[in-house]
Amino acid sequence: MKSFTLYNPTKLVFGAGSASKISELVPSKARVLLVYGGGSVKKNGSYDQTIKALGKRKVVEFSGIEPNPEYETCLKAVEVIKKNKLDFIIALGGGSVIDACKFIASATLFKGKNPWSILTSYGTNIKEALPIGTVLTIPATGSEMNPNSVISRRATVEKLAFASDLVFPQFSILDPTFTLTLPERQISNGVVDAFVHVMEQYCTMPADAPIQDRFAESILSTLIEEGPKALKNKDDFAVRANIMFAATMALNKLICVGVPEDWSTHGIGHEITAVYGLDHAQTLAIVLPKILKYKSSQKGEKIVQLGKRVFGINEKSKKVAIEKTIDAIVKFFKKMKMKTELSQYGIGKDAPEKIADNFAKNNTAIGEHHDIMRDDIVKILSL
Amino acid sequence: MKSFTLYNPTKLVFGAGSASKISELVPSKARVLLVYGGGSVKKNGSYDQTIKALGKRKVVEFSGIEPNPEYETCLKAVEVIKKNKLDFIIALGGGSVIDACKFIASATLFKGKNPWSILTSYGTNIKEALPIGTVLTIPATGSEMNPNSVISRRATVEKLAFASDLVFPQFSILDPTFTLTLPERQISNGVVDAFVHVMEQYCTMPADAPIQDRFAESILSTLIEEGPKALKNKDDFAVRANIMFAATMALNKLICVGVPEDWSTHGIGHEITAVYGLDHAQTLAIVLPKILKYKSSQKGEKIVQLGKRVFGINEKSKKVAIEKTIDAIVKFFKKMKMKTELSQYGIGKDAPEKIADNFAKNNTAIGEHHDIMRDDIVKILSL
């Protein structure tokens, strides 16, 4: 394996009723901005429990964070913080709200003239940030325990990511109860998103990193086992607990240490969302199997290992093993009620070219070998 | 799974040459106590690289930490810190040195009259501690990334543990190069120690915690694969890297979250060390298989799962599967050149009674069900 740094200071407080711990985790004199998206947090109990745990602390609410959090909205939140002299941010929701809060926390204390440069510098110009706590209601992105954030800017049609150790949440409350009221589509999306997060860090080339490989396979196996159960038994707390923990471990800087990473499925997926507006996870379920097929010579050894260890596929022929493993992934996505073809969304045959063109506007090459380019994307999406 | 808190702020800096990062990780104005045991750190390169990375910082050395670190020795280190007004501790060595530094860091800032009460209170009276960094030279105990410490007191023949979030190392340097010069016995000890650490957190009763189970199995499988290679190919950096990472992950508060823990093998092992002076890991290799046999009805399901997933044992009969799995563990210990019977160390047949009596002096019951008592220990050791 390669050299690495493993660092994650977020305190995960997991279990039923864990939101009550906010009363100990937030300083008693803190002045809090409570950030959320829409009204679902008022239905699943997370809002009430958070407010109760905050007790007599000054709390100002800021709602309306978009599913793809907007720069302009975040800047409004910064103004609310400054006006009310707040010093602690609580993100109540899923990855979008948490990503927004990471930007808000950085932009509030940013000394430069243009806060957008936080994104164009990929977070390297962040010198300080307000402390953040999160109350997670959608298991999917892992943002509750990582230093990453993605922010969109409508005016310039840009969508950029940044990362900084300064925006790791100080704590994250993970109460699986809050996920019991999620609509089916968000469960499917979350499980597939977490699955593909693992694949991006795992399914590259062998790197003599057996712990990282097996940890990745652990998360994949668990998602395959528990995901379909969540769709069948909608009030099974234990299943939701396992999915919630799996999704956090899927993208918290653990399984990526010392190994190559791919992220081409995400790269192409983002373009599909940009052009056709599909949910993030919907795009991933379409792209991943095609990437694996297209890159089966480079990724072959890891696909065979995945097939053997996770899907129990034992074939003498490497070619057959690869085919069966990719088929097994497609079957799993279908079990999670995800479509795996653009055509199933009524998207026409010109889509590969359109998506590839959009990619080529701002990117040149992606993948662990940096060799997936515009024309490869056309071929991948045409498979 | 049960509710839990997952928290680990230690920054792990892993890889060849990583000690050079100390120059960034320790504040430039820090006044450092550099703590180590004997002279091995001057042979494996770790001492030289640490001193070089510390540059012009004030450094006072304190050597002579014992394999079972002594309270009295630690108090001498506290005096050196106070006399020289030092404010940062670097532990250079294995688990003993790191454990000692955790106590020294706490005792230096301890306001109470009797620092031994840090141990009798299990660390609950620690209010602050000096920052600690570590440079690990022996992969085994996991102390480099956990909040635990064990300290002995010769005067009263006591050996007590404590834990505090305040003594997590701020950083730990893991350069596998430093482990290439370890004597065979320390490699064997380290691999078996890490293996048993995992078993204590894994092999209890099913707890519907598939991520934790599979992470545990990941570490066990890796130790089984890589451990014997380390004995055969003594200069294989990649093998040592995998063992080093595995040993850290084996006891860093990750795989224990939300699941029951046993620790009876350690409990009985400590008594064997106390009475007969065997190395810690030597005692574990003797006790673990016997505990698994004695508790095979309570632990049966997990033993069968371990056999299937880690050793590839597929038997219809649960009884046969359990027997074969325990045999496979014994075979692994033998491959690691560890003895698995007290008699192989020339210890007589009166040992079980003597060890059990020593246990009964300070303990009543151990194990995940708190049902292993004095007479059980006699029966276990007589198996």
GROMACS .gro file of N, CA and C in nm, chain A residues 76-143:
model
  204
   76LYS      N    1  -2.657   3.371   0.228
   76LYS     CA    2  -2.763   3.430   0.313
   76LYS      C    3  -2.751   3.380   0.457
   77ALA      N    4  -2.718   3.252   0.471
   77ALA     CA    5  -2.700   3.196   0.605
   77ALA      C    6  -2.582   3.262   0.677
   78VAL      N    7  -2.477   3.292   0.600
   78VAL     CA    8  -2.361   3.360   0.659
   78VAL      C    9  -2.405   3.496   0.716
   79GLU      N   10  -2.490   3.566   0.641
   79GLU     CA   11  -2.538   3.697   0.688
   79GLU      C   12  -2.617   3.683   0.818
   80VAL      N   13  -2.699   3.578   0.827
   80VAL     CA   14  -2.778   3.554   0.949
   80VAL      C   15  -2.685   3.529   1.069
   81ILE      N   16  -2.580   3.454   1.045
   81ILE     CA   17  -2.483   3.427   1.153
   81ILE      C   18  -2.418   3.556   1.200
   82LYS      N   19  -2.374   3.637   1.104
   82LYS     CA   20  -2.303   3.761   1.140
   82LYS      C   21  -2.396   3.858   1.212
   83LYS      N   22  -2.518   3.869   1.160
   83LYS     CA   23  -2.616   3.962   1.219
   83LYS      C   24  -2.648   3.924   1.364
   84ASN      N   25  -2.660   3.793   1.388
   84ASN     CA   26  -2.701   3.745   1.521
   84ASN      C   27  -2.583   3.702   1.609
   85LYS      N   28  -2.462   3.724   1.557
   85LYS     CA   29  -2.340   3.686   1.631
   85LYS      C   30  -2.346   3.542   1.682
   86LEU      N   31  -2.372   3.451   1.591
   86LEU     CA   32  -2.380   3.309   1.626
   86LEU      C   33  -2.241   3.247   1.617
   87ASP      N   34  -2.221   3.137   1.688
   87ASP     CA   35  -2.087   3.077   1.691
   87ASP      C   36  -2.086   2.924   1.681
   88PHE      N   37  -2.200   2.863   1.650
   88PHE     CA   38  -2.206   2.717   1.636
   88PHE      C   39  -2.314   2.685   1.533
   89ILE      N   40  -2.285   2.587   1.447
   89ILE     CA   41  -2.381   2.551   1.342
   89ILE      C   42  -2.427   2.408   1.365
   90ILE      N   43  -2.557   2.386   1.362
   90ILE     CA   44  -2.608   2.249   1.362
   90ILE      C   45  -2.679   2.223   1.229
   91ALA      N   46  -2.632   2.119   1.160
   91ALA     CA   47  -2.691   2.077   1.033
   91ALA      C   48  -2.791   1.966   1.064
   92LEU      N   49  -2.914   1.987   1.027
   92LEU     CA   50  -3.020   1.891   1.054
   92LEU      C   51  -3.075   1.844   0.919
   93GLY      N   52  -3.037   1.721   0.879
   93GLY     CA   53  -3.084   1.672   0.749
   93GLY      C   54  -2.989   1.571   0.690
   94GLY      N   55  -2.981   1.569   0.557
   94GLY     CA   56  -2.893   1.476   0.488
   94GLY      C   57  -2.767   1.545   0.439
   95GLY      N   58  -2.703   1.484   0.340
   95GLY     CA   59  -2.576   1.534   0.292
   95GLY      C   60  -2.580   1.675   0.238
   96SER      N   61  -2.691   1.714   0.177
   96SER     CA   62  -2.698   1.849   0.120
   96SER      C   63  -2.688   1.955   0.230
   97VAL      N   64  -2.765   1.935   0.336
   97VAL     CA   65  -2.765   2.032   0.446
   97VAL      C   66  -2.627   2.035   0.513
   98ILE      N   67  -2.567   1.917   0.530
   98ILE     CA   68  -2.436   1.912   0.595
   98ILE      C   69  -2.330   1.978   0.506
   99ASP      N   70  -2.334   1.947   0.377
   99ASP     CA   71  -2.240   2.011   0.283
   99ASP      C   72  -2.255   2.164   0.289
  100ALA      N   73  -2.379   2.211   0.290
  100ALA     CA   74  -2.404   2.356   0.297
  100ALA      C   75  -2.341   2.413   0.423
  101CYS      N   76  -2.360   2.344   0.536
  101CYS     CA   77  -2.308   2.396   0.663
  101CYS      C   78  -2.156   2.402   0.665
  102LYS      N   79  -2.091   2.308   0.595
  102LYS     CA   80  -1.944   2.312   0.588
  102LYS      C   81  -1.898   2.438   0.516
  103PHE      N   82  -1.972   2.474   0.410
  103PHE     CA   83  -1.936   2.596   0.339
  103PHE      C   84  -1.968   2.719   0.424
  104ILE      N   85  -2.086   2.719   0.486
  104ILE     CA   86  -2.127   2.833   0.570
  104ILE      C   87  -2.025   2.854   0.682
  105ALA      N   88  -1.982   2.744   0.746
  105ALA     CA   89  -1.887   2.752   0.857
  105ALA      C   90  -1.755   2.815   0.812
  106SER      N   91  -1.713   2.782   0.689
  106SER     CA   92  -1.587   2.836   0.636
  106SER      C   93  -1.604   2.980   0.590
  107ALA      N   94  -1.714   3.007   0.520
  107ALA     CA   95  -1.734   3.140   0.461
  107ALA      C   96  -1.754   3.246   0.569
  108THR      N   97  -1.813   3.208   0.682
  108THR     CA   98  -1.837   3.305   0.789
  108THR      C   99  -1.706   3.365   0.840
  109LEU      N  100  -1.604   3.281   0.855
  109LEU     CA  101  -1.477   3.330   0.909
  109LEU      C  102  -1.374   3.357   0.801
  110PHE      N  103  -1.419   3.355   0.675
  110PHE     CA  104  -1.326   3.375   0.563
  110PHE      C  105  -1.285   3.521   0.554
  111LYS      N  106  -1.153   3.546   0.547
  111LYS     CA  107  -1.104   3.684   0.547
  111LYS      C  108  -1.086   3.740   0.406
  112GLY      N  109  -1.086   3.652   0.303
  112GLY     CA  110  -1.066   3.700   0.167
  112GLY      C  111  -1.188   3.776   0.114
  113LYS      N  112  -1.174   3.829  -0.006
  113LYS     CA  113  -1.282   3.910  -0.062
  113LYS      C  114  -1.391   3.824  -0.126
  114ASN      N  115  -1.353   3.710  -0.183
  114ASN     CA  116  -1.446   3.632  -0.262
  114ASN      C  117  -1.463   3.490  -0.205
  115PRO      N  118  -1.572   3.464  -0.133
  115PRO     CA  119  -1.588   3.332  -0.071
  115PRO      C  120  -1.596   3.218  -0.173
  116TRP      N  121  -1.630   3.248  -0.297
  116TRP     CA  122  -1.632   3.142  -0.399
  116TRP      C  123  -1.493   3.079  -0.417
  117SER      N  124  -1.391   3.157  -0.381
  117SER     CA  125  -1.254   3.105  -0.394
  117SER      C  126  -1.229   2.988  -0.297
  118ILE      N  127  -1.313   2.973  -0.195
  118ILE     CA  128  -1.304   2.853  -0.110
  118ILE      C  129  -1.320   2.731  -0.198
  119LEU      N  130  -1.412   2.742  -0.295
  119LEU     CA  131  -1.437   2.628  -0.385
  119LEU      C  132  -1.333   2.617  -0.495
  120THR      N  133  -1.298   2.729  -0.554
  120THR     CA  134  -1.200   2.721  -0.664
  120THR      C  135  -1.061   2.680  -0.611
  121SER      N  136  -1.036   2.706  -0.483
  121SER     CA  137  -0.907   2.662  -0.425
  121SER      C  138  -0.918   2.523  -0.363
  122TYR      N  139  -1.031   2.457  -0.379
  122TYR     CA  140  -1.060   2.327  -0.318
  122TYR      C  141  -1.039   2.328  -0.166
  123GLY      N  142  -1.072   2.442  -0.105
  123GLY     CA  143  -1.067   2.451   0.042
  123GLY      C  144  -0.931   2.483   0.099
  124THR      N  145  -0.829   2.495   0.013
  124THR     CA  146  -0.694   2.514   0.067
  124THR      C  147  -0.676   2.652   0.129
  125ASN      N  148  -0.764   2.747   0.098
  125ASN     CA  149  -0.749   2.880   0.158
  125ASN      C  150  -0.832   2.898   0.285
  126ILE      N  151  -0.890   2.788   0.337
  126ILE     CA  152  -0.964   2.796   0.462
  126ILE      C  153  -0.865   2.796   0.579
  127LYS      N  154  -0.872   2.899   0.660
  127LYS     CA  155  -0.780   2.909   0.775
  127LYS      C  156  -0.852   2.878   0.906
  128GLU      N  157  -0.983   2.901   0.910
  128GLU     CA  158  -1.062   2.869   1.029
  128GLU      C  159  -1.207   2.850   0.986
  129ALA      N  160  -1.284   2.785   1.073
  129ALA     CA  161  -1.426   2.760   1.042
  129ALA      C  162  -1.502   2.749   1.174
  130LEU      N  163  -1.629   2.786   1.172
  130LEU     CA  164  -1.711   2.767   1.291
  130LEU      C  165  -1.728   2.618   1.318
  131PRO      N  166  -1.747   2.580   1.444
  131PRO     CA  167  -1.773   2.438   1.473
  131PRO      C  168  -1.911   2.396   1.423
  132ILE      N  169  -1.916   2.272   1.375
  132ILE     CA  170  -2.039   2.215   1.320
  132ILE      C  171  -2.075   2.088   1.396
  133GLY      N  172  -2.204   2.072   1.425
  133GLY     CA  173  -2.256   1.942   1.468
  133GLY      C  174  -2.364   1.902   1.370
  134THR      N  175  -2.387   1.772   1.351
  134THR     CA  176  -2.492   1.732   1.258
  134THR      C  177  -2.590   1.636   1.324
  135VAL      N  178  -2.714   1.642   1.277
  135VAL     CA  179  -2.816   1.543   1.313
  135VAL      C  180  -2.862   1.483   1.181
  136LEU      N  181  -2.818   1.360   1.155
  136LEU     CA  182  -2.836   1.300   1.023
  136LEU      C  183  -2.976   1.238   1.010
  137THR      N  184  -3.041   1.267   0.897
  137THR     CA  185  -3.173   1.208   0.875
  137THR      C  186  -3.178   1.121   0.749
  138ILE      N  187  -3.075   1.129   0.665
  138ILE     CA  188  -3.071   1.046   0.542
  138ILE      C  189  -2.934   0.979   0.533
  139PRO      N  190  -2.927   0.847   0.548
  139PRO     CA  191  -2.797   0.781   0.534
  139PRO      C  192  -2.763   0.766   0.386
  140ALA      N  193  -2.652   0.824   0.343
  140ALA     CA  194  -2.617   0.816   0.201
  140ALA      C  195  -2.477   0.871   0.174
  141THR      N  196  -2.456   0.998   0.203
  141THR     CA  197  -2.337   1.065   0.148
  141THR      C  198  -2.212   1.050   0.232
  142GLY      N  199  -2.227   1.021   0.362
  142GLY     CA  200  -2.110   1.014   0.448
  142GLY      C  201  -2.060   1.150   0.495
  143SER      N  202  -2.126   1.257   0.450
  143SER     CA  203  -2.080   1.392   0.484
  143SER      C  204  -2.076   1.415   0.635
   0.00000   0.00000   0.00000
